[in-house]
C-alpha positions as semicolon CSV with decimal commas, in nm:
position;residue;x (nm);y (nm);z (nm)
1;M;1,674;-8,822;2,138
2;S;1,526;-8,469;2,111
3;H;1,767;-8,212;1,968
4;Y;1,543;-7,917;2,097
5;D;1,333;-7,828;2,385
6;L;1,068;-7,686;2,151
7;I;0,984;-7,666;1,784
8;L;0,715;-7,420;1,678
9;R;0,594;-7,535;1,342
10;N;0,426;-7,387;1,041
11;G;0,381;-7,026;1,174
12;N;0,378;-6,709;0,984
13;V;0,671;-6,559;1,165
14;V;0,695;-6,178;1,208
15;C;1,074;-6,131;1,180
16;P;1,256;-5,796;1,175
17;D;1,301;-5,823;0,795
18;G;0,946;-5,939;0,706
19;V;0,678;-6,212;0,760
20;R;0,758;-6,555;0,640
21;K;0,639;-6,909;0,684
22;A;0,892;-7,089;0,912
23;D;0,954;-7,325;1,194
24;I;1,141;-7,203;1,513
25;A;1,357;-7,423;1,724
26;V;1,409;-7,341;2,099
27;S;1,677;-7,467;2,344
28;D;1,741;-7,333;2,692
29;G;1,483;-7,053;2,639
30;K;1,663;-6,914;2,336
31;I;1,587;-6,925;1,969
32;V;1,850;-7,151;1,805
33;L;1,714;-7,199;1,459
34;I;1,467;-7,048;1,220
35;A;1,414;-7,232;0,898
36;E;1,146;-7,311;0,639
37;E;1,137;-7,663;0,782
38;I;1,320;-7,805;1,078
39;P;1,338;-8,194;1,073
40;G;1,345;-8,410;1,377
41;D;1,175;-8,409;1,709
42;A;1,171;-8,201;2,013
43;K;1,048;-8,228;2,375
44;E;0,747;-8,013;2,278
45;I;0,596;-7,946;1,940
46;I;0,349;-7,656;1,878
47;D;0,161;-7,646;1,556
48;A;0,122;-7,278;1,463
49;A;-0,045;-7,335;1,144
50;G;-0,273;-7,048;1,056
51;K;-0,125;-6,834;1,324
52;H;0,105;-6,533;1,305
53;V;0,401;-6,545;1,548
54;F;0,487;-6,209;1,688
55;P;0,763;-6,139;1,935
56;G;0,613;-6,118;2,277
57;I;0,541;-5,754;2,359
58;T;0,728;-5,548;2,616
59;D;0,518;-5,283;2,788
60;G;0,743;-4,987;2,868
61;H;0,490;-4,819;3,088
62;V;0,272;-4,970;3,349
63;H;0,157;-4,886;3,702
64;F;0,096;-5,218;3,886
65;N;0,085;-5,033;4,226
66;D;0,257;-5,312;4,420
67;P;0,356;-5,303;4,698
68;G;0,133;-5,054;4,892
69;R;-0,175;-4,998;4,676
70;T;-0,272;-5,349;4,602
71;E;-0,629;-5,269;4,632
72;W;-0,581;-5,094;4,289
73;E;-0,373;-5,364;4,112
74;T;-0,108;-5,616;4,189
75;I;0,201;-5,744;4,014
76;S;0,025;-6,084;3,994
77;T;-0,290;-5,962;3,830
78;G;-0,114;-5,701;3,609
79;S;0,140;-5,943;3,474
80;S;-0,130;-6,199;3,407
81;A;-0,331;-5,948;3,208
82;L;-0,022;-5,854;3,010
83;A;0,045;-6,208;2,934
84;A;-0,316;-6,261;2,810
85;G;-0,248;-5,984;2,568
86;G;0,068;-6,135;2,428
87;G;0,306;-5,965;2,676
88;V;0,628;-6,109;2,803
89;A;0,777;-5,809;2,997
90;Y;0,697;-5,478;3,156
91;F;0,868;-5,180;3,301
92;D;0,684;-5,075;3,616
93;M;0,666;-4,713;3,714
94;P;0,797;-4,577;4,041
95;L;0,442;-4,483;4,138
96;N;0,162;-4,554;4,246
97;C;0,323;-4,819;4,456
98;S;0,364;-4,685;4,810
99;P;0,620;-4,598;4,908
100;C;0,732;-4,480;4,572
101;T;1,049;-4,618;4,419
102;L;1,275;-4,337;4,515
103;D;1,554;-4,516;4,688
104;A;1,718;-4,862;4,707
105;V;1,514;-4,981;5,004
106;N;1,182;-4,936;4,820
107;F;1,334;-5,066;4,499
108;N;1,428;-5,388;4,676
109;N;1,084;-5,412;4,844
110;K;0,929;-5,406;4,493
111;L;1,174;-5,653;4,357
112;A;1,097;-5,900;4,630
113;V;0,726;-5,898;4,535
114;A;0,806;-5,937;4,166
115;Q;1,037;-6,217;4,222
116;K;0,750;-6,406;4,399
117;D;0,455;-6,298;4,190
118;S;0,544;-6,178;3,840
119;L;0,435;-6,415;3,559
120;V;0,641;-6,220;3,301
121;D;0,981;-6,056;3,292
122;Y;1,003;-5,714;3,466
123;G;1,220;-5,402;3,482
124;F;1,169;-5,102;3,717
125;W;1,177;-4,735;3,674
126;G;1,331;-4,526;3,947
127;G;1,177;-4,198;4,032
128;L;1,342;-3,853;3,985
129;T;1,194;-3,586;4,216
130;S;1,297;-3,277;4,391
131;A;1,328;-3,492;4,709
132;N;1,570;-3,774;4,588
133;L;1,851;-3,627;4,378
134;D;2,095;-3,780;4,624
135;K;1,937;-4,137;4,564
136;L;1,993;-4,163;4,174
137;D;2,324;-4,345;4,205
138;E;2,198;-4,619;4,439
139;L;1,894;-4,669;4,220
140;A;2,115;-4,712;3,918
141;E;2,316;-4,962;4,115
142;C;1,996;-5,161;4,172
143;G;1,949;-5,196;3,803
144;V;1,668;-4,953;3,711
145;I;1,595;-4,921;3,343
146;G;1,572;-4,549;3,370
147;F;1,404;-4,269;3,570
148;K;1,064;-4,121;3,548
149;A;0,971;-3,758;3,637
150;F;0,664;-3,544;3,622
151;A;0,685;-3,182;3,505
152;C;0,340;-3,113;3,666
153;H;0,165;-3,265;3,978
154;S;0,187;-3,638;3,961
155;G;-0,145;-3,700;4,118
156;I;-0,002;-3,810;4,454
157;D;0,184;-3,585;4,692
158;E;0,445;-3,846;4,781
159;F;0,593;-3,815;4,425
160;P;0,686;-3,448;4,390
161;R;0,714;-3,279;4,056
162;M;1,048;-3,213;3,892
163;D;1,124;-2,843;3,903
164;D;1,369;-2,678;3,670
165;Y;1,666;-2,715;3,915
166;T;1,586;-3,083;3,961
167;A;1,568;-3,126;3,582
168;L;1,909;-2,962;3,528
169;V;2,088;-3,143;3,807
170;G;1,903;-3,468;3,749
171;M;1,970;-3,487;3,377
172;E;2,339;-3,407;3,429
173;K;2,358;-3,696;3,674
174;L;2,174;-3,937;3,447
175;A;2,382;-3,848;3,146
176;K;2,690;-3,953;3,350
177;L;2,511;-4,274;3,460
178;G;2,412;-4,351;3,097
179;L;2,041;-4,400;3,192
180;P;1,742;-4,235;3,023
181;L;1,481;-3,997;3,177
182;M;1,118;-4,028;3,086
183;V;0,906;-3,720;3,153
184;H;0,533;-3,664;3,187
185;C;0,520;-3,333;2,991
186;E;0,248;-3,095;3,104
187;N;0,319;-2,736;3,207
188;A;0,276;-2,724;3,591
189;E;0,168;-2,357;3,630
190;I;-0,086;-2,355;3,350
191;T;-0,255;-2,683;3,445
192;K;-0,264;-2,587;3,802
193;E;-0,418;-2,241;3,750
194;L;-0,667;-2,363;3,482
195;T;-0,785;-2,654;3,702
196;E;-0,829;-2,425;4,005
197;L;-1,025;-2,177;3,798
198;S;-1,255;-2,445;3,664
199;L;-1,317;-2,589;4,011
200;A;-1,379;-2,245;4,162
201;N;-1,644;-2,185;3,898
202;N;-1,795;-2,540;3,940
203;R;-1,699;-2,641;3,579
204;T;-1,623;-3,010;3,635
205;G;-1,725;-3,189;3,313
206;V;-1,540;-3,365;3,044
207;R;-1,487;-3,055;2,832
208;D;-1,386;-2,854;3,131
209;Y;-1,113;-3,107;3,200
210;F;-0,989;-3,081;2,830
211;A;-0,989;-2,698;2,864
212;A;-0,783;-2,724;3,179
213;R;-0,513;-2,924;3,001
214;P;-0,505;-2,785;2,650
215;P;-0,240;-2,902;2,390
216;I;-0,020;-2,611;2,461
217;T;0,059;-2,752;2,807
218;E;0,219;-3,054;2,650
219;I;0,382;-2,885;2,353
220;E;0,552;-2,612;2,555
221;N;0,684;-2,854;2,808
222;V;0,817;-3,099;2,543
223;S;1,002;-2,813;2,389
224;R;1,159;-2,719;2,728
225;M;1,260;-3,077;2,822
226;I;1,427;-3,121;2,483
227;T;1,628;-2,812;2,567
228;F;1,741;-2,962;2,895
229;A;1,831;-3,282;2,726
230;E;2,023;-3,118;2,446
231;E;2,228;-2,909;2,692
232;T;2,307;-3,193;2,937
233;G;2,349;-3,486;2,704
234;C;2,077;-3,693;2,882
235;K;1,873;-3,953;2,682
236;L;1,515;-3,826;2,707
237;I;1,192;-4,014;2,641
238;I;0,869;-3,819;2,620
239;A;0,598;-4,017;2,807
240;H;0,257;-4,088;2,650
241;I;0,285;-3,803;2,389
242;S;-0,061;-3,702;2,288
243;T;-0,025;-3,423;2,031
244;A;0,108;-3,440;1,675
245;K;0,279;-3,103;1,724
246;A;0,479;-3,241;2,020
247;V;0,578;-3,536;1,809
248;D;0,707;-3,296;1,540
249;L;0,926;-3,124;1,809
250;V;1,087;-3,454;1,897
251;A;1,141;-3,541;1,527
252;Q;1,298;-3,205;1,460
253;A;1,530;-3,252;1,770
254;R;1,639;-3,603;1,664
255;A;1,722;-3,462;1,321
256;R;1,970;-3,227;1,480
257;G;2,126;-3,501;1,692
258;V;1,939;-3,483;2,034
259;D;1,898;-3,823;2,191
260;V;1,519;-3,803;2,239
261;Y;1,236;-4,039;2,175
262;C;0,860;-4,038;2,216
263;E;0,626;-4,309;2,332
264;T;0,250;-4,296;2,274
265;I;-0,036;-4,495;2,413
266;G;-0,321;-4,675;2,231
267;H;-0,583;-4,448;2,362
268;Y;-0,441;-4,151;2,179
269;L;-0,474;-4,349;1,860
270;Y;-0,816;-4,524;1,915
271;L;-1,025;-4,266;2,107
272;T;-1,122;-3,903;2,064
273;G;-1,271;-3,650;2,294
274;D;-1,617;-3,738;2,175
275;D;-1,547;-4,093;2,278
276;V;-1,450;-3,973;2,632
277;E;-1,784;-3,787;2,657
278;R;-1,972;-4,110;2,573
279;L;-1,765;-4,334;2,799
280;G;-1,722;-4,109;3,100
281;T;-1,465;-4,135;3,367
282;V;-1,336;-4,484;3,270
283;A;-1,162;-4,294;2,991
284;K;-1,003;-4,009;3,193
285;C;-0,630;-3,983;3,175
286;S;-0,358;-3,726;3,159
287;P;-0,267;-3,584;2,924
288;P;-0,625;-3,596;2,801
289;I;-0,745;-3,762;2,490
290;R;-0,743;-3,513;2,211
291;D;-0,984;-3,437;1,918
292;G;-1,039;-3,623;1,596
293;E;-0,820;-3,408;1,382
294;N;-0,513;-3,456;1,613
295;Q;-0,590;-3,833;1,612
296;I;-0,548;-3,845;1,236
297;Q;-0,223;-3,657;1,258
298;M;-0,095;-3,899;1,527
299;W;-0,160;-4,185;1,291
300;G;0,047;-4,004;1,026
301;R;0,342;-3,961;1,266
302;L;0,316;-4,334;1,342
303;F;0,339;-4,416;0,983
304;N;0,630;-4,185;0,935
305;D;0,835;-4,360;1,215
306;N;0,839;-4,065;1,429
307;I;0,701;-4,246;1,735
308;A;0,941;-4,500;1,882
309;F;0,712;-4,731;2,077
310;V;0,357;-4,789;2,195
311;S;0,285;-4,877;2,554
312;S;-0,038;-4,904;2,762
313;D;0,022;-4,659;3,047
314;H;-0,183;-4,915;3,244
315;S;-0,291;-4,699;3,545
316;P;-0,586;-4,866;3,732
317;C;-0,741;-4,767;4,062
318;D;-1,013;-4,874;4,299
319;P;-1,332;-4,822;4,086
320;K;-1,470;-4,609;4,359
321;L;-1,210;-4,341;4,280
322;K;-1,387;-4,309;3,931
323;N;-1,715;-4,214;4,082
324;G;-1,795;-3,840;4,079
325;E;-1,743;-3,536;3,868
326;F;-1,500;-3,583;3,581
327;M;-1,256;-3,312;3,686
328;R;-1,227;-3,454;4,036
329;V;-1,202;-3,837;3,982
330;W;-0,875;-4,027;3,941
331;G;-0,714;-4,014;3,594
332;G;-0,589;-4,339;3,463
333;I;-0,688;-4,605;3,211
334;S;-0,663;-4,995;3,235
335;A;-0,519;-5,106;2,909
336;C;-0,220;-5,349;2,939
337;Q;-0,426;-5,647;2,809
338;T;-0,528;-5,489;2,479
339;T;-0,227;-5,303;2,332
340;L;-0,132;-5,566;2,064
341;Q;-0,503;-5,653;1,988
342;G;-0,581;-5,278;1,956
343;L;-0,294;-5,221;1,707
344;L;-0,394;-5,533;1,508
345;T;-0,748;-5,398;1,475
346;H;-0,688;-5,023;1,418
347;A;-0,349;-5,021;1,260
348;Y;-0,322;-5,343;1,056
349;H;-0,684;-5,416;0,963
350;D;-0,823;-5,059;0,947
351;R;-0,518;-4,883;0,802
352;K;-0,303;-5,150;0,652
353;F;-0,013;-5,075;0,882
354;P;0,266;-5,335;0,832
355;L;0,281;-5,622;1,079
356;V;0,662;-5,575;1,101
357;K;0,612;-5,231;1,221
358;I;0,367;-5,339;1,485
359;A;0,627;-5,576;1,620
360;Q;0,887;-5,298;1,629
361;L;0,648;-5,060;1,815
362;T;0,555;-5,328;2,079
363;A;0,869;-5,517;2,124
364;Q;1,178;-5,446;1,926
365;H;1,233;-5,060;1,973
366;V;1,163;-5,056;2,343
367;N;1,416;-5,319;2,424
368;E;1,673;-5,151;2,199
369;I;1,618;-4,807;2,350
370;F;1,660;-4,943;2,696
371;N;1,953;-5,155;2,608
372;I;1,780;-5,486;2,710
373;K;1,990;-5,739;2,516
374;G;1,844;-6,050;2,364
375;K;1,481;-5,959;2,387
376;G;1,219;-5,803;2,156
377;Q;1,257;-5,979;1,820
378;I;1,244;-6,318;1,660
379;N;1,596;-6,384;1,587
380;L;1,879;-6,619;1,650
381;G;2,006;-6,606;2,015
382;Y;1,711;-6,404;2,137
383;D;1,469;-6,512;2,415
384;A;1,199;-6,749;2,282
385;D;0,919;-6,492;2,351
386;F;0,618;-6,545;2,125
387;A;0,262;-6,423;2,093
388;L;0,068;-6,660;1,877
389;V;-0,215;-6,454;1,703
390;D;-0,524;-6,553;1,502
391;L;-0,506;-6,245;1,283
392;N;-0,862;-6,267;1,160
393;H;-1,055;-6,383;1,466
394;E;-1,312;-6,126;1,563
395;F;-1,437;-6,083;1,924
396;T;-1,611;-5,836;2,147
397;L;-1,417;-5,770;2,469
398;Q;-1,617;-5,867;2,773
399;A;-1,540;-5,761;3,133
400;E;-1,491;-6,131;3,227
401;D;-1,213;-6,158;2,974
402;L;-0,991;-5,921;3,171
403;F;-0,728;-6,037;3,418
404;Y;-0,702;-5,700;3,594
405;K;-0,783;-5,687;3,966
406;H;-1,088;-5,473;3,868
407;K;-1,248;-5,572;3,542
408;V;-1,280;-5,228;3,410
409;S;-1,167;-5,071;3,085
410;P;-1,290;-4,826;2,828
411;Y;-1,250;-5,105;2,566
412;V;-1,513;-5,337;2,721
413;G;-1,770;-5,384;2,455
414;D;-1,541;-5,293;2,171
415;R;-1,496;-5,523;1,870
416;F;-1,151;-5,638;1,799
417;R;-0,999;-5,824;1,509
418;G;-0,686;-6,023;1,588
419;S;-0,674;-6,228;1,906
420;V;-0,380;-6,375;2,108
421;T;-0,431;-6,747;2,146
422;Q;-0,099;-6,831;2,323
423;T;0,192;-6,650;2,487
424;L;0,533;-6,809;2,549
425;L;0,804;-6,670;2,768
426;R;1,155;-6,811;2,698
427;G;0,985;-7,117;2,532
428;T;0,743;-7,181;2,824
429;T;0,368;-7,140;2,760
430;I;0,227;-6,892;3,017
431;Y;-0,119;-6,823;2,862
432;K;-0,328;-7,021;2,631
433;D;-0,690;-7,007;2,514
434;G;-0,812;-6,765;2,783
435;K;-0,621;-6,920;3,081
436;I;-0,296;-6,861;3,259
437;V;-0,117;-7,192;3,249
438;S;0,211;-7,125;3,430
439;K;0,328;-7,038;3,775
440;P;0,522;-6,695;3,796
441;I;0,849;-6,727;3,602
442;G;0,940;-6,370;3,541
443;K;1,306;-6,250;3,571
444;H;1,449;-5,906;3,653
445;L;1,563;-5,717;3,340
446;K;1,854;-5,478;3,376
447;P;2,004;-5,258;3,098
448;H;2,325;-5,381;2,954
449;Q;2,604;-5,145;3,047
């Protein structure tokens, strides 16, 4: 008789305290034993010899645009792409689905789609805007993992920016609710005026876009949002931080006791402004990708543990919206399938970044910050979420490898070292050797209160 549902044997297991050769036993979707050798049988045996076993990643920042903009992406395609990259969970943003997730009705509409179509586990951000301050309690009751706001124009008019009054009142409310606020930090007035000036003078190229959103727009706004958080007691997360100076502001605030964290995105670590000029509109995002000197400094902040977690900010669109002058096209990068492989390539292989830290940045920290219990690390009692990785396998990413609705990414054609061969969610294989091999089995994740 089988003692376990699954034994994963002979893997190089990336545990919180280090990498070690071990077997892992799983029952009822949970890790029940980790040992050098586990005797006996199981309903399923996976031989992970030669593979590194990472905790399945949780992507804290995706835009799957479902329901309402499914011509851009869907929960089905987005969650499949995430699984192919070793992902087992995501937190979906309150835009660019339509209507946006600004009240309980639209939360439940999105939940119904995810319950039917999501391959992996999911949590949802609620929106904080000047138009829905009276809806925060009902969104909290629905189980949002936190709230997202834009200090500048969000890109769509149906998701208004957070003005200072909204920031103050909203953060006071969220502090009482015990839920975090993530802010897209760019100064609204400066970005608006510089963009309008560029367009008026027909300056619409890559460098013109950079000039319209200079580093000061992020640095100034991060400082202001920290002040609001410090005064209200609201937990604050700086979204997709792109400048080393802004990271330093967060580190200084944390040192004096402010409950603030920063997230960064792979493209701020892998790409520079020169790459954007080469790649074109497929690499347009906001905040923009910065110069090579800042990129070096960002890696230093990552090594010094000043960045809490790395997400994808997967923000696809209909490819037609990327056609045209750089300043005018949609800003967003498709990237949720390549977060782990990108870090294995650029962090571990190129910079000798420890594997344990990669696991922390992609799985452990994000679940701890958002108070998701039992997920994000390979440890007893945790969900049996694994990404099996061939650490030395080299491959060139091809468009046909992508599971996105539109097979577009700035990383197509790039050489990676370290590939995901199999992804398991709660002990069930959902992706293996280039194929999705499971029906949707995702569950709704809520913060533990």
